[in-house]
Short mmCIF file of C-alpha atoms and ligand atoms in Angstrom, two decimals:
data_model
loop_
_atom_site.label_atom_id
_atom_site.label_comp_id
_atom_site.label_asym_id
_atom_site.label_seq_id
_atom_site.Cartn_x
_atom_site.Cartn_y
_atom_site.Cartn_z
CA MET A 27 0.00 0.00 0.00
CA ILE A 28 1.28 3.49 -0.71
CA VAL A 29 0.11 6.74 0.79
CA ILE A 30 0.56 9.75 -1.48
CA LEU A 31 0.85 12.96 0.51
CA LYS A 32 -0.33 16.42 -0.48
CA GLN A 33 2.38 18.89 -1.49
CA LYS A 34 4.43 20.89 1.02
CA ILE A 35 3.47 19.12 4.22
CA GLU A 36 5.42 19.94 7.39
CA GLN A 37 7.69 17.21 8.62
CA GLU A 38 6.06 16.91 12.06
CA LYS A 39 2.77 15.96 10.44
CA ILE A 40 4.49 13.30 8.32
CA ILE A 41 6.21 11.90 11.42
CA LYS A 42 2.90 11.79 13.30
CA LEU A 43 1.17 9.91 10.48
CA THR A 44 4.15 7.54 10.20
CA GLU A 45 3.89 6.74 13.90
CA GLU A 46 0.16 6.12 13.65
CA LEU A 47 0.66 3.74 10.75
CA GLU A 48 3.54 1.90 12.41
CA ALA A 49 1.40 1.45 15.49
CA GLN A 50 -0.85 -0.66 13.25
CA GLY A 51 2.00 -3.12 12.68
CA VAL A 52 3.46 -2.06 9.32
CA LYS A 53 6.85 -0.63 8.42
CA VAL A 54 6.73 2.80 6.77
CA ASN A 55 9.20 3.63 4.03
CA PRO A 56 9.12 7.39 3.40
CA VAL A 57 10.20 8.86 0.07
CA ILE A 58 10.20 12.63 0.42
CA GLY A 59 10.56 14.25 -3.00
CA THR A 60 10.47 17.83 -4.19
CA GLU A 61 7.34 17.19 -6.24
CA ILE A 62 5.58 14.36 -4.46
CA SER A 63 6.16 12.59 -1.19
CA ILE A 64 4.93 9.12 -0.49
CA LEU A 65 4.87 6.69 2.40
CA GLY A 66 5.35 3.09 1.34
CA LEU A 67 3.74 0.60 3.72
CA VAL A 68 5.41 -2.80 3.94
CA GLY A 69 4.27 -5.79 5.94
CA ASP A 70 0.78 -7.02 6.71
CA THR A 71 -1.53 -4.24 5.54
CA SER A 72 -4.67 -6.39 5.73
CA ARG A 73 -5.83 -4.74 8.97
CA ILE A 74 -5.36 -1.22 7.65
CA ASP A 75 -8.42 0.65 6.43
CA PRO A 76 -7.39 2.91 3.50
CA SER A 77 -10.45 5.15 3.93
CA LYS A 78 -9.28 6.05 7.46
CA ILE A 79 -5.88 7.08 6.14
CA GLU A 80 -7.50 9.06 3.34
CA ALA A 81 -9.50 10.96 5.96
CA ASN A 82 -6.24 12.52 7.13
CA THR A 83 -5.88 16.08 5.81
CA ILE A 84 -2.28 15.63 4.67
CA VAL A 85 -3.14 12.62 2.49
CA GLU A 86 -3.88 12.98 -1.23
CA LYS A 87 -4.73 9.32 -1.86
CA VAL A 88 -4.01 5.75 -0.88
CA MET A 89 -3.17 3.13 -3.48
CA HIS A 90 -2.82 -0.63 -3.30
CA VAL A 91 0.38 -2.12 -4.69
CA GLN A 92 -0.69 -5.21 -6.58
CA GLU A 93 2.77 -6.66 -7.03
CA PRO A 94 4.34 -8.73 -4.23
CA PHE A 95 7.55 -6.68 -4.39
CA LYS A 96 7.23 -3.44 -2.48
CA LYS A 97 10.57 -1.76 -1.80
CA ALA A 98 11.78 -2.68 -5.28
CA ASN A 99 8.56 -1.31 -6.79
CA ARG A 100 8.61 1.85 -8.90
CA MET A 101 5.44 2.95 -7.07
CA PHE A 102 7.38 3.10 -3.80
CA HIS A 103 10.14 5.15 -5.34
CA PRO A 104 9.13 7.02 -8.51
CA ASP A 105 12.66 8.31 -9.25
CA ASP A 106 15.41 6.06 -10.61
CA THR A 107 17.72 4.75 -7.92
CA ILE A 108 21.37 5.63 -8.38
CA VAL A 109 23.66 3.27 -6.51
CA ASP A 110 26.77 4.98 -5.20
CA VAL A 111 29.89 2.84 -5.17
CA ASN A 112 32.38 5.03 -3.28
CA GLY A 113 31.63 7.88 -5.66
CA ALA A 114 31.25 5.82 -8.85
CA LYS A 115 27.60 5.56 -9.85
CA ILE A 116 25.41 2.82 -11.25
CA GLY A 117 22.09 4.23 -12.51
CA GLY A 118 21.37 7.72 -13.72
CA ASN A 119 22.46 9.27 -16.99
CA LYS A 120 25.92 7.76 -17.24
CA ILE A 121 26.10 4.13 -18.34
CA ALA A 122 28.20 1.99 -16.01
CA MET A 123 30.84 0.00 -17.89
CA ILE A 124 31.94 -3.08 -15.94
CA ALA A 125 34.62 -5.15 -17.64
CA GLY A 126 37.18 -7.83 -16.90
CA PRO A 127 37.81 -11.53 -17.16
CA CYS A 128 35.42 -14.25 -16.13
CA SER A 129 37.95 -15.39 -13.51
CA VAL A 130 41.00 -13.99 -11.83
CA GLU A 131 43.84 -16.25 -12.98
CA SER A 132 47.08 -14.56 -11.90
CA GLU A 133 48.40 -11.19 -10.79
CA ILE A 134 49.73 -10.34 -14.23
CA GLN A 135 46.49 -11.43 -15.95
CA ILE A 136 44.16 -9.37 -13.78
CA THR A 137 46.36 -6.28 -13.52
CA GLU A 138 47.04 -6.18 -17.28
CA ILE A 139 43.36 -6.54 -18.17
CA ALA A 140 42.43 -3.99 -15.50
CA LYS A 141 44.88 -1.47 -16.95
CA ASP A 142 43.60 -2.10 -20.49
CA VAL A 143 39.91 -1.68 -19.68
CA LYS A 144 40.60 1.33 -17.47
CA GLU A 145 42.47 3.02 -20.31
CA ILE A 146 39.59 2.32 -22.67
CA GLY A 147 37.16 3.93 -20.23
CA ALA A 148 35.60 1.19 -18.11
CA ASN A 149 34.58 2.35 -14.64
CA PHE A 150 34.44 -1.00 -12.82
CA LEU A 151 36.58 -4.14 -12.90
CA ARG A 152 34.89 -7.54 -12.83
CA GLY A 153 36.61 -10.85 -12.10
CA GLY A 154 35.48 -14.01 -10.36
CA ALA A 155 37.49 -15.38 -7.45
CA PHE A 156 34.85 -17.93 -6.40
CA LYS A 157 33.46 -19.63 -9.50
CA PRO A 158 30.17 -21.52 -9.65
CA ARG A 159 31.12 -24.24 -12.18
CA THR A 160 28.81 -26.95 -13.47
CA SER A 161 31.60 -29.51 -13.14
CA PRO A 162 33.35 -30.03 -9.80
CA TYR A 163 36.49 -30.86 -11.82
CA ALA A 164 36.56 -27.48 -13.59
CA PHE A 165 38.62 -24.52 -12.31
CA GLN A 166 36.87 -23.27 -9.19
CA GLY A 167 38.62 -19.92 -8.91
CA LEU A 168 41.56 -18.68 -6.84
CA LYS A 169 39.18 -17.92 -3.95
CA TYR A 170 40.73 -15.70 -1.24
CA ASP A 171 43.95 -15.34 -3.24
CA GLY A 172 41.79 -14.13 -6.14
CA LEU A 173 40.23 -11.46 -3.91
CA ASN A 174 43.71 -10.28 -2.95
CA LEU A 175 44.73 -10.05 -6.62
CA LEU A 176 41.61 -8.03 -7.38
CA LYS A 177 42.69 -5.64 -4.65
CA VAL A 178 46.11 -5.33 -6.25
CA ALA A 179 44.43 -4.51 -9.59
CA ARG A 180 42.21 -1.95 -7.84
CA GLU A 181 45.23 -0.34 -6.25
CA LYS A 182 46.98 -0.08 -9.61
CA THR A 183 44.01 1.28 -11.57
CA GLY A 184 41.61 2.81 -9.06
CA LEU A 185 38.79 0.71 -10.55
CA PRO A 186 36.21 -0.50 -8.01
CA ILE A 187 35.86 -4.29 -8.04
CA VAL A 188 32.79 -6.39 -8.74
CA THR A 189 33.06 -10.04 -7.78
CA GLU A 190 30.77 -12.97 -7.04
CA ILE A 191 29.98 -14.34 -3.61
CA MET A 192 28.89 -17.96 -3.26
CA SER A 193 28.50 -18.49 0.46
CA PRO A 194 26.96 -16.48 3.31
CA TYR A 195 30.04 -17.44 5.36
CA ASP A 196 32.14 -15.10 3.19
CA ILE A 197 30.03 -11.97 3.66
CA GLU A 198 32.37 -10.38 6.17
CA VAL A 199 35.41 -10.83 3.92
CA PHE A 200 33.52 -9.52 0.88
CA ASN A 201 32.08 -6.59 2.80
CA GLU A 202 35.56 -5.58 3.85
CA ASN A 203 37.36 -6.11 0.58
CA VAL A 204 35.18 -5.63 -2.48
CA ASP A 205 33.13 -2.71 -3.83
CA VAL A 206 30.16 -4.46 -5.41
CA ILE A 207 29.12 -7.97 -4.41
CA GLN A 208 27.77 -10.02 -7.28
CA VAL A 209 25.11 -12.67 -6.66
CA GLY A 210 25.30 -15.08 -9.57
CA ALA A 211 22.41 -16.52 -11.53
CA ARG A 212 22.70 -19.82 -9.69
CA ASN A 213 22.34 -18.15 -6.31
CA MET A 214 19.55 -15.74 -7.18
CA GLN A 215 17.18 -17.69 -4.99
CA ASN A 216 19.63 -18.60 -2.24
CA PHE A 217 17.37 -16.88 0.25
CA ASP A 218 19.67 -17.31 3.24
CA LEU A 219 22.45 -15.58 1.30
CA LEU A 220 20.08 -12.80 0.20
CA LYS A 221 18.87 -12.24 3.77
CA GLU A 222 22.42 -11.91 5.03
CA LEU A 223 23.28 -9.46 2.22
CA GLY A 224 20.30 -7.41 3.35
CA LYS A 225 22.06 -6.77 6.65
CA ILE A 226 25.04 -4.97 5.12
CA ASN A 227 25.20 -1.76 3.16
CA LYS A 228 27.36 -2.86 0.23
CA PRO A 229 25.98 -2.56 -3.33
CA ILE A 230 24.73 -5.91 -4.64
CA LEU A 231 24.67 -6.84 -8.33
CA LEU A 232 21.87 -9.40 -8.49
CA LYS A 233 21.87 -11.56 -11.60
CA ARG A 234 18.69 -13.06 -12.96
CA GLY A 235 18.40 -16.80 -12.36
CA LEU A 236 18.70 -19.23 -15.26
CA SER A 237 14.95 -19.74 -15.45
CA ALA A 238 13.68 -16.95 -13.24
CA THR A 239 10.75 -14.73 -14.13
CA LEU A 240 11.08 -10.99 -13.72
CA GLU A 241 8.82 -11.18 -10.69
CA GLU A 242 11.09 -13.80 -9.12
CA LEU A 243 14.12 -11.59 -9.79
CA LEU A 244 12.38 -8.64 -8.17
CA MET A 245 11.31 -10.76 -5.21
CA SER A 246 14.97 -11.71 -4.71
CA ALA A 247 15.86 -8.01 -4.77
CA GLU A 248 13.08 -7.53 -2.23
CA TYR A 249 14.74 -10.07 0.11
CA ILE A 250 17.89 -7.92 0.17
CA MET A 251 15.99 -4.64 0.45
CA ALA A 252 13.62 -5.91 3.14
CA GLY A 253 16.67 -6.39 5.36
CA GLY A 254 17.61 -2.74 4.91
CA ASN A 255 20.11 -2.85 2.04
CA GLU A 256 18.55 -0.86 -0.76
CA ASN A 257 21.71 -0.74 -2.91
CA VAL A 258 20.60 -3.36 -5.39
CA ILE A 259 21.48 -3.47 -9.09
CA LEU A 260 19.52 -5.88 -11.29
CA CYS A 261 21.27 -7.82 -14.04
CA GLU A 262 19.75 -9.47 -17.10
CA ARG A 263 22.19 -12.19 -18.23
CA GLY A 264 20.09 -14.36 -20.49
CA ILE A 265 17.62 -17.09 -19.62
CA ARG A 266 17.10 -20.73 -20.57
CA THR A 267 14.86 -21.24 -23.56
CA PHE A 268 14.44 -24.01 -26.15
CA GLU A 269 17.11 -22.30 -28.28
CA THR A 270 20.49 -23.98 -28.00
CA TYR A 271 22.46 -22.00 -30.60
CA THR A 272 23.34 -19.43 -27.96
CA ARG A 273 24.36 -20.30 -24.38
CA ASN A 274 21.25 -18.51 -23.13
CA THR A 275 18.67 -16.20 -24.69
CA LEU A 276 19.13 -12.54 -23.88
CA ASP A 277 15.75 -11.25 -22.79
CA LEU A 278 15.97 -7.71 -24.11
CA SER A 279 12.36 -7.06 -23.17
CA ALA A 280 13.42 -7.47 -19.54
CA ILE A 281 15.14 -4.08 -19.70
CA PRO A 282 12.10 -1.84 -20.36
CA ALA A 283 9.95 -4.16 -18.24
CA LEU A 284 12.24 -3.95 -15.19
CA LYS A 285 12.63 -0.19 -15.65
CA LYS A 286 8.85 0.16 -15.61
CA LEU A 287 8.26 -2.16 -12.66
CA SER A 288 11.19 -1.03 -10.54
CA HIS A 289 13.36 1.98 -9.77
CA LEU A 290 16.50 -0.14 -9.47
CA PRO A 291 19.28 0.17 -12.07
CA VAL A 292 19.39 -2.54 -14.75
CA VAL A 293 22.71 -3.84 -16.05
CA VAL A 294 23.02 -6.25 -18.98
CA ASP A 295 25.54 -9.08 -19.41
CA PRO A 296 25.77 -9.91 -23.12
CA SER A 297 28.68 -12.32 -22.50
CA HIS A 298 26.86 -14.99 -20.49
CA ALA A 299 23.69 -14.32 -22.47
CA THR A 300 25.21 -15.49 -25.74
CA GLY A 301 28.31 -17.52 -24.93
CA LYS A 302 29.81 -16.21 -28.20
CA TYR A 303 32.37 -13.41 -28.32
CA TRP A 304 31.15 -12.09 -31.67
CA MET A 305 27.62 -11.60 -30.36
CA VAL A 306 28.71 -9.46 -27.41
CA ALA A 307 28.99 -6.19 -29.37
CA PRO A 308 25.64 -6.28 -31.21
CA LEU A 309 23.71 -7.20 -28.07
CA ALA A 310 25.57 -4.66 -25.94
CA LYS A 311 24.54 -1.98 -28.45
CA ALA A 312 20.94 -3.16 -28.43
CA ALA A 313 20.89 -3.07 -24.63
CA VAL A 314 22.14 0.51 -24.49
CA ALA A 315 19.70 1.57 -27.21
CA ILE A 316 16.74 0.37 -25.14
CA GLY A 317 17.68 1.77 -21.77
CA ALA A 318 20.20 -0.42 -19.96
CA ASP A 319 21.98 1.44 -17.15
CA GLY A 320 25.18 -0.54 -17.53
CA LEU A 321 26.98 -3.39 -19.24
CA ILE A 322 29.01 -6.13 -17.60
CA ILE A 323 31.29 -7.62 -20.24
CA GLU A 324 33.92 -10.35 -20.11
CA VAL A 325 37.23 -9.05 -21.47
CA HIS A 326 40.33 -11.27 -21.59
CA ASN A 327 43.75 -10.60 -23.09
CA ASP A 328 44.13 -14.23 -24.18
CA PRO A 329 40.65 -15.74 -24.60
CA ALA A 330 41.99 -18.91 -26.22
CA HIS A 331 43.76 -19.81 -22.97
CA ALA A 332 41.25 -18.40 -20.49
CA LEU A 333 40.53 -20.76 -17.58
CA CYS A 334 36.83 -19.99 -17.83
CA ASP A 335 34.47 -18.62 -20.50
CA GLY A 336 37.11 -17.91 -23.17
CA PRO A 337 34.64 -18.41 -26.07
CA GLN A 338 32.49 -15.51 -24.86
CA SER A 339 35.36 -13.19 -23.89
CA ILE A 340 36.44 -10.32 -26.10
CA LYS A 341 39.95 -8.94 -26.37
CA PRO A 342 40.71 -5.41 -25.15
CA SER A 343 41.01 -4.22 -28.79
CA LYS A 344 37.44 -5.37 -29.49
CA TYR A 345 36.27 -3.77 -26.24
CA GLU A 346 37.82 -0.51 -27.32
CA LYS A 347 36.03 -0.56 -30.67
CA LEU A 348 32.74 -1.44 -28.97
CA PHE A 349 33.25 1.34 -26.44
CA GLU A 350 33.54 3.94 -29.20
CA GLU A 351 30.44 2.62 -30.98
CA LEU A 352 28.48 2.60 -27.75
CA LYS A 353 29.21 6.29 -27.20
CA VAL A 354 27.29 7.11 -30.39
CA ILE A 355 24.32 4.96 -29.36
CA ALA A 356 24.29 6.31 -25.82
CA ASN A 357 24.31 9.83 -27.22
CA ALA A 358 21.38 9.07 -29.51
CA VAL A 359 19.25 8.02 -26.52
CA GLY A 360 20.28 10.94 -24.32
CA ARG A 361 22.80 9.02 -22.22
CA GLU A 362 26.55 9.13 -21.86
CA ILE A 363 29.25 6.56 -21.37
C1 PEP B 410 29.88 -14.62 -14.07
O1 PEP B 410 29.53 -13.43 -14.08
O2 PEP B 410 31.05 -14.98 -14.26
C2 PEP B 410 28.84 -15.67 -13.90
C3 PEP B 410 29.15 -16.87 -13.44
O3 PEP B 410 27.63 -15.25 -14.28
P1 PEP B 410 26.17 -15.93 -14.13
O4 PEP B 410 25.93 -16.08 -12.67
O5 PEP B 410 25.27 -14.94 -14.80
O6 PEP B 410 26.21 -17.24 -14.86
MN1 MN B 411 31.88 -16.11 -16.86
#
């Protein structure tokens, strides 16, 4: 339920109404804007009588939120959310460019790629230290050593690091050492992990599950936000369909749909969506053209020998060309890179 307030209401009156509503057992989420201010009610609203709230002189109207996601809902927060990563932003006019290898492999590998993508213009470095692999015999990542190497690359380039967490036991280490915590597709519905991530304040890049609906993705965001961490970035990374030519099927329609349903920034991963390096550029361009707030792209300096996801990784030279082409597209849709 959301309560839309009349314009220019004194703060004491808003506080009084908030207290009255909270006394009825719901949590009130205020969004005080310059144009409109709203109070988002989360929790069990079944005992609340909207006509009684509407009788209050500071209230314009009361609306029911049909969707099960509340804090992630655009109705609760009409303006776009901009997630602040120590000064670097995800959301808003500037498109966030996240680039780097699938996995951290060595100090020289990650620092060289970091320097290359930084020079091209990327604003975040990605790289997996803990890898969710289908086969237990495949490279599982350098784990804590990988996190340390990411920190070395950050120190050398100044790029904030985005890396995937697999276990709730690692939250403290990630919270201390990384800038954006990625929740991978396979963990999108690891509810215990999501609940724990809700207790910290670190930005979370939440990837859409392999077969998750948009509502399920937003409900997973809601798990994190319900705990108090509202710094969530959604990521479309392709979904399972009957098509096997590509690794997954990039659901481009998810971008405008998520932007309509939610205020959270939407980042697109054309690398995992296609599994093919030569499809990364066209889909990245399409994503920017239709409103993506960022792109997370796998870049490797030696894709043929990459320990993970070489076939979908592009070389820095290709990333540079794509970057230039994206500037034109971003410009055409009133954005910048
Ligand atoms: C990744 O980003 O390297 C990754 C494993 O992605 P996803 O969870 O989308 O498969
Ligand atoms: Mn990968």
